[in-house]
CSV table of N, CA and C in Angstrom, one decimal:
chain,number,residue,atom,x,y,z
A,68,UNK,N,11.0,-0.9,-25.4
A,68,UNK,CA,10.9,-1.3,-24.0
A,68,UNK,C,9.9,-0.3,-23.3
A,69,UNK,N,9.3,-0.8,-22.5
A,69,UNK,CA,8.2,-0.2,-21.7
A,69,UNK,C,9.1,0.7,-20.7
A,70,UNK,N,8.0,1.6,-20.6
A,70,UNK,CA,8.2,2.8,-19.1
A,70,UNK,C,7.8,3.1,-17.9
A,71,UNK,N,6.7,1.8,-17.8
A,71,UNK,CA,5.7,2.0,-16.9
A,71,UNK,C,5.4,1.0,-16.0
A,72,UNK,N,4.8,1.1,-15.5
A,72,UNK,CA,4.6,-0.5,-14.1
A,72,UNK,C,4.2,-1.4,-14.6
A,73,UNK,N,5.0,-2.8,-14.4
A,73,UNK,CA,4.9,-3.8,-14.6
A,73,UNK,C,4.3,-4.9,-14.0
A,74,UNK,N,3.7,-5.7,-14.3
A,74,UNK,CA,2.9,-6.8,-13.0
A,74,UNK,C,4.4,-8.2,-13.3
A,75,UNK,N,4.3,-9.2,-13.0
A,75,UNK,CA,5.5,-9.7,-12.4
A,75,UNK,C,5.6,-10.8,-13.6
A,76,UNK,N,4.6,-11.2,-14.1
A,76,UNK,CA,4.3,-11.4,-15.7
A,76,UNK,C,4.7,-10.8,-16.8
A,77,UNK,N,5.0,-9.3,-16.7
A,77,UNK,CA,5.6,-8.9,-17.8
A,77,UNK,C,4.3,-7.9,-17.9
A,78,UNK,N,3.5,-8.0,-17.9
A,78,UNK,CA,2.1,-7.0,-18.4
A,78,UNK,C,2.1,-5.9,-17.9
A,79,UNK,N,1.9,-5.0,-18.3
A,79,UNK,CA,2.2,-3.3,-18.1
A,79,UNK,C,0.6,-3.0,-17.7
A,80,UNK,N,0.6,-2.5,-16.5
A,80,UNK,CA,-0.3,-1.8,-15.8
A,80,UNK,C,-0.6,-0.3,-15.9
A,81,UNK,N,-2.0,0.2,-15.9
A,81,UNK,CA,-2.0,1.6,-15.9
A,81,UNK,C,-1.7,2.1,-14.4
A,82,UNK,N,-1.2,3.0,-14.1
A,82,UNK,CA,-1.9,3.3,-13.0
A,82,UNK,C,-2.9,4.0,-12.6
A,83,UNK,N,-3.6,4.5,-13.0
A,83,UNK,CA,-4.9,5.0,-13.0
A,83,UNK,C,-6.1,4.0,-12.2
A,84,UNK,N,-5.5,2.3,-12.9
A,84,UNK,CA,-6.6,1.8,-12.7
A,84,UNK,C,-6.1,1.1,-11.1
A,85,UNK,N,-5.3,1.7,-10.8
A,85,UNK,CA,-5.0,0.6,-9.3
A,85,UNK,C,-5.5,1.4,-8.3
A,86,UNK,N,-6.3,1.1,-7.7
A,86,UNK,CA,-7.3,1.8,-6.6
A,86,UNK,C,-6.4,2.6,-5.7
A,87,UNK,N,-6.9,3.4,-4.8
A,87,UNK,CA,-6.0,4.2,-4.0
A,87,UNK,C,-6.7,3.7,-2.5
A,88,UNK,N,-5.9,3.2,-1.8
A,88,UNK,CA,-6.5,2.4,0.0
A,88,UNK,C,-6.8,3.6,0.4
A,89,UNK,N,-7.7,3.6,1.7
A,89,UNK,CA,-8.3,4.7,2.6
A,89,UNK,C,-6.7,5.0,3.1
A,90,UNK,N,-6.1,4.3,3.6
A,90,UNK,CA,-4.8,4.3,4.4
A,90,UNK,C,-4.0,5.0,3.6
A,91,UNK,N,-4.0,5.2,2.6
A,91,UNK,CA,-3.1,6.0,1.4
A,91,UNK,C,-3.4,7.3,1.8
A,92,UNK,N,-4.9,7.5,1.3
A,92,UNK,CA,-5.2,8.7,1.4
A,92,UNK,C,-5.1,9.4,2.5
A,93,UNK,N,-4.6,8.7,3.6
A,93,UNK,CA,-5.0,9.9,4.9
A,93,UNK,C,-3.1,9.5,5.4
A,94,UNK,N,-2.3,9.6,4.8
A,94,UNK,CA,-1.1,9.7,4.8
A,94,UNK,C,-0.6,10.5,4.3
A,95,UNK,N,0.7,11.4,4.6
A,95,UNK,CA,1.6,12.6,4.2
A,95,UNK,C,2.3,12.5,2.8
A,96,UNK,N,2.8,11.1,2.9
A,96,UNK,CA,3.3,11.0,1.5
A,96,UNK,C,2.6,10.5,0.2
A,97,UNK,N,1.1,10.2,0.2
A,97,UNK,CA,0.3,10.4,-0.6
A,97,UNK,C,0.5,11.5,-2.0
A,98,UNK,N,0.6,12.5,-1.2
A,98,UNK,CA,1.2,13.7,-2.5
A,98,UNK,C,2.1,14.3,-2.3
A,99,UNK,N,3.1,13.4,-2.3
A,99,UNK,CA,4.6,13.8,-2.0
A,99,UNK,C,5.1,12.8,-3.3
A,100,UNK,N,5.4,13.8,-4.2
A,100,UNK,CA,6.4,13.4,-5.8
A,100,UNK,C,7.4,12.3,-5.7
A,101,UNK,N,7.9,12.4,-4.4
A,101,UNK,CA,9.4,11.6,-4.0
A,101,UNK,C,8.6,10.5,-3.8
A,102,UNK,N,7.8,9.8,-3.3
A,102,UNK,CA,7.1,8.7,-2.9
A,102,UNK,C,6.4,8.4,-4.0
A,103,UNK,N,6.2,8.9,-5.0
A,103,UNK,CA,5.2,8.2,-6.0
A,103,UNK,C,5.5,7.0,-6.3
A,104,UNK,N,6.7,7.0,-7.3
A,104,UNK,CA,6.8,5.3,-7.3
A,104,UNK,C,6.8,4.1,-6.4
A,105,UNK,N,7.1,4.2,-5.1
A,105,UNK,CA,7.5,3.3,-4.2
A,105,UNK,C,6.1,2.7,-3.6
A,106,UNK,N,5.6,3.8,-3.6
A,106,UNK,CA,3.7,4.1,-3.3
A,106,UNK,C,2.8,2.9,-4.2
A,107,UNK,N,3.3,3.3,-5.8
A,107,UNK,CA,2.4,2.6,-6.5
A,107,UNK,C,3.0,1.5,-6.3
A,108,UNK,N,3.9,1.1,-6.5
A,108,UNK,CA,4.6,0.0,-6.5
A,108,UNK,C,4.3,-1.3,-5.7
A,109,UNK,N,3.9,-0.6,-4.5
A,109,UNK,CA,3.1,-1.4,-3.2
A,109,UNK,C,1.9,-1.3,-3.4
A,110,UNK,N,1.0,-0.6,-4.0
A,110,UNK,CA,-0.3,-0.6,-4.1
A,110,UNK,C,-0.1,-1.8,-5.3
A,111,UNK,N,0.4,-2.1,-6.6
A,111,UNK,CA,0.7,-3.1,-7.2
A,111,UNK,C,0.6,-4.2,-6.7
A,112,UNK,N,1.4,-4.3,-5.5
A,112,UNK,CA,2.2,-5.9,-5.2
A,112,UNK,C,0.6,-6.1,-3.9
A,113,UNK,N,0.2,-5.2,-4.0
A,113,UNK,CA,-1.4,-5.3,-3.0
A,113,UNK,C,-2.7,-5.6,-3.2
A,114,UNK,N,-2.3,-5.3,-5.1
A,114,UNK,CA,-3.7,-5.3,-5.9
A,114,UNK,C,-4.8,-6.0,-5.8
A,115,UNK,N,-4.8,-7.5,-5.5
A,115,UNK,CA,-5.7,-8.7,-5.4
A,115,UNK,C,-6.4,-8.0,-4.2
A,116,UNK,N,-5.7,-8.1,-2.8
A,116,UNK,CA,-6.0,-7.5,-1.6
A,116,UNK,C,-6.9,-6.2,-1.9
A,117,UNK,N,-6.8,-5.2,-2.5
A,117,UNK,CA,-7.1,-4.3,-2.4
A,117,UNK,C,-8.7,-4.6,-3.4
A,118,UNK,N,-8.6,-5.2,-4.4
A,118,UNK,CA,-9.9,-5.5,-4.7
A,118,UNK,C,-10.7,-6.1,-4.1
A,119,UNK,N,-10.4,-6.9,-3.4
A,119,UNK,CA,-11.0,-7.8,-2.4
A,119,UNK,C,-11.0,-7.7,-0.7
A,120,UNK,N,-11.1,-5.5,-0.9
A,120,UNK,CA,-11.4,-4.9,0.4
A,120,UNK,C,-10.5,-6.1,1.6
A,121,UNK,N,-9.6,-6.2,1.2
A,121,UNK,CA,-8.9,-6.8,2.5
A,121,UNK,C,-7.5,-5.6,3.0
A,122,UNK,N,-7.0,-5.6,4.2
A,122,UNK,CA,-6.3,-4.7,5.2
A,122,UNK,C,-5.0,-4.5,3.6
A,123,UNK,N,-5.1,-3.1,3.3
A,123,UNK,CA,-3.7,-2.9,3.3
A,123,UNK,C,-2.7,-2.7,4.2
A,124,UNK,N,-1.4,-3.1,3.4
A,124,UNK,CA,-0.2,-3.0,4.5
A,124,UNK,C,0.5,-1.7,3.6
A,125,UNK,N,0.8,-0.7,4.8
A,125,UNK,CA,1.6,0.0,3.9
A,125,UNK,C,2.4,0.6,5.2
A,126,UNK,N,4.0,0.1,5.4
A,126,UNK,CA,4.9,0.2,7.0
A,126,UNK,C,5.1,1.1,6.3
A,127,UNK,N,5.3,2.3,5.6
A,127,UNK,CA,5.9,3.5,5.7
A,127,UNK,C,5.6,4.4,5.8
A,128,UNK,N,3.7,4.4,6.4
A,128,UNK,CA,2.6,5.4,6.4
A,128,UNK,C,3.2,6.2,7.1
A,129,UNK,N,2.9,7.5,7.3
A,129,UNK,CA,3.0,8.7,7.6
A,129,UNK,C,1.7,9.5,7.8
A,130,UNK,N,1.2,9.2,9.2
A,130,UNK,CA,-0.3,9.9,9.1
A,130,UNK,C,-0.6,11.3,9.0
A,131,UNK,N,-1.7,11.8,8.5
A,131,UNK,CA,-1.3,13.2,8.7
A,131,UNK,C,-2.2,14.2,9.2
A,132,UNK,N,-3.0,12.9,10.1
A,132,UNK,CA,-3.5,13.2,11.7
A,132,UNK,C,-2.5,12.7,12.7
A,133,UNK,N,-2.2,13.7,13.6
A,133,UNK,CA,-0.8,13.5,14.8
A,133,UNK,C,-1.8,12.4,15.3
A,134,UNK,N,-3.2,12.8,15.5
A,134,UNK,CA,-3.5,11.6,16.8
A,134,UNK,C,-4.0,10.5,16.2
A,135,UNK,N,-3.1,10.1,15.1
A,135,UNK,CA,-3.8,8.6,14.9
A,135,UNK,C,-2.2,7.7,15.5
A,136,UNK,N,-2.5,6.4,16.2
A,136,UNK,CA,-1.7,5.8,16.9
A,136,UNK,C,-0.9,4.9,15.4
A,137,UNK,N,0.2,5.4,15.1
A,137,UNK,CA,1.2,4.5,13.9
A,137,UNK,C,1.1,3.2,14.5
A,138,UNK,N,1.9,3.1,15.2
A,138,UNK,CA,2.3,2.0,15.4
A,138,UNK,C,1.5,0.8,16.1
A,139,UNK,N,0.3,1.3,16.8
A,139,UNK,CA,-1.1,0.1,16.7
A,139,UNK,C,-1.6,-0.5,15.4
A,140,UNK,N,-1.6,1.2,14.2
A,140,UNK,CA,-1.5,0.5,12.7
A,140,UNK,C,-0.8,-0.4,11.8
A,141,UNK,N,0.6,-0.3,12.6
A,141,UNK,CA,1.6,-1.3,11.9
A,141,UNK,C,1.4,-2.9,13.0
A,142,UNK,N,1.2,-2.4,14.2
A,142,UNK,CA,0.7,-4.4,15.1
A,142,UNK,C,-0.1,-4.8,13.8
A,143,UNK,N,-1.3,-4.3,13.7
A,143,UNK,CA,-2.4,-4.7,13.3
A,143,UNK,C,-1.8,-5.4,12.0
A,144,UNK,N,-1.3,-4.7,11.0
A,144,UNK,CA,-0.8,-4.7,9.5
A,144,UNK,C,0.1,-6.3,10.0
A,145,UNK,N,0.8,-6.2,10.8
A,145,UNK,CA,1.7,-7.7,10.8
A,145,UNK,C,1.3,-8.6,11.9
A,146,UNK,N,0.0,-8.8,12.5
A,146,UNK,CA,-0.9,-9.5,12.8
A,146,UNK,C,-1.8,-9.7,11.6
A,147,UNK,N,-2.2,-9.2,11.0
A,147,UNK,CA,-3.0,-9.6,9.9
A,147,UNK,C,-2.2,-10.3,8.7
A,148,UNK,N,-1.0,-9.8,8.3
A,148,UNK,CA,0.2,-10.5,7.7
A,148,UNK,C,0.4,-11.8,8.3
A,149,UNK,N,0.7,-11.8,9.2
A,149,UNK,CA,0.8,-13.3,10.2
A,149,UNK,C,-0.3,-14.0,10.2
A,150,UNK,N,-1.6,-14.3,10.4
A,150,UNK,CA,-3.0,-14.8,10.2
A,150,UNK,C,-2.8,-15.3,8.4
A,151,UNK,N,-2.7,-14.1,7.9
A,151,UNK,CA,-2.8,-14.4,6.2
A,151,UNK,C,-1.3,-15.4,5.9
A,152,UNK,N,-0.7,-15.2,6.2
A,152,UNK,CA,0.4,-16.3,5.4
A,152,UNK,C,1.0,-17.4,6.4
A,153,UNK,N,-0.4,-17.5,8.0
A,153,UNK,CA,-0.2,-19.0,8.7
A,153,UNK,C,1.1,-19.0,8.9
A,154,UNK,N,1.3,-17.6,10.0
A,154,UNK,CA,2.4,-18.5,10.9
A,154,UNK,C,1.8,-18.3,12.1
């Protein structure tokens, strides 16, 4: 039995190869051990999106510039959620 991340097919993913979003990187829990899996896990279920430079959604960001506005980031993330899956 495998140990490692799964795609929803069964196929075991590296993580190495799943990109890291700008939005990742300029968040707190980016290199925080305790977030790792939950992190990749969502960058997984994002993958197509993220190859295809479209908005990541990630509601649990934690910026780690005080003056960036969260929660204009999270309208946007579920306005663009909303547009993409037409309601």
């Amino acid at each position: 039995m495998s140990h490692g991340y799964l795609l929803d097919d069964g196929t075991e993913i590296d993580p190495a190869t799943v990109p890291t979003p700008t939005l990742c990187k300029s968040c707190m829990k980016n290199t925080d051990a305790k977030e790792e899996t939950i992190c990749m896990l969502n960058r997984i279920d994002q993958l197509e999106e993220i190859k295809n430079n479209e908005r990541f959604c990630g509601f649990s960001y934690e910026p780690i510039d005080p003056s960036v506005n969260k929660q204009q980031l999270f309208d946007a993330m579920e306005q663009y959620l909303e547009k993409k899956n037409g309601q």
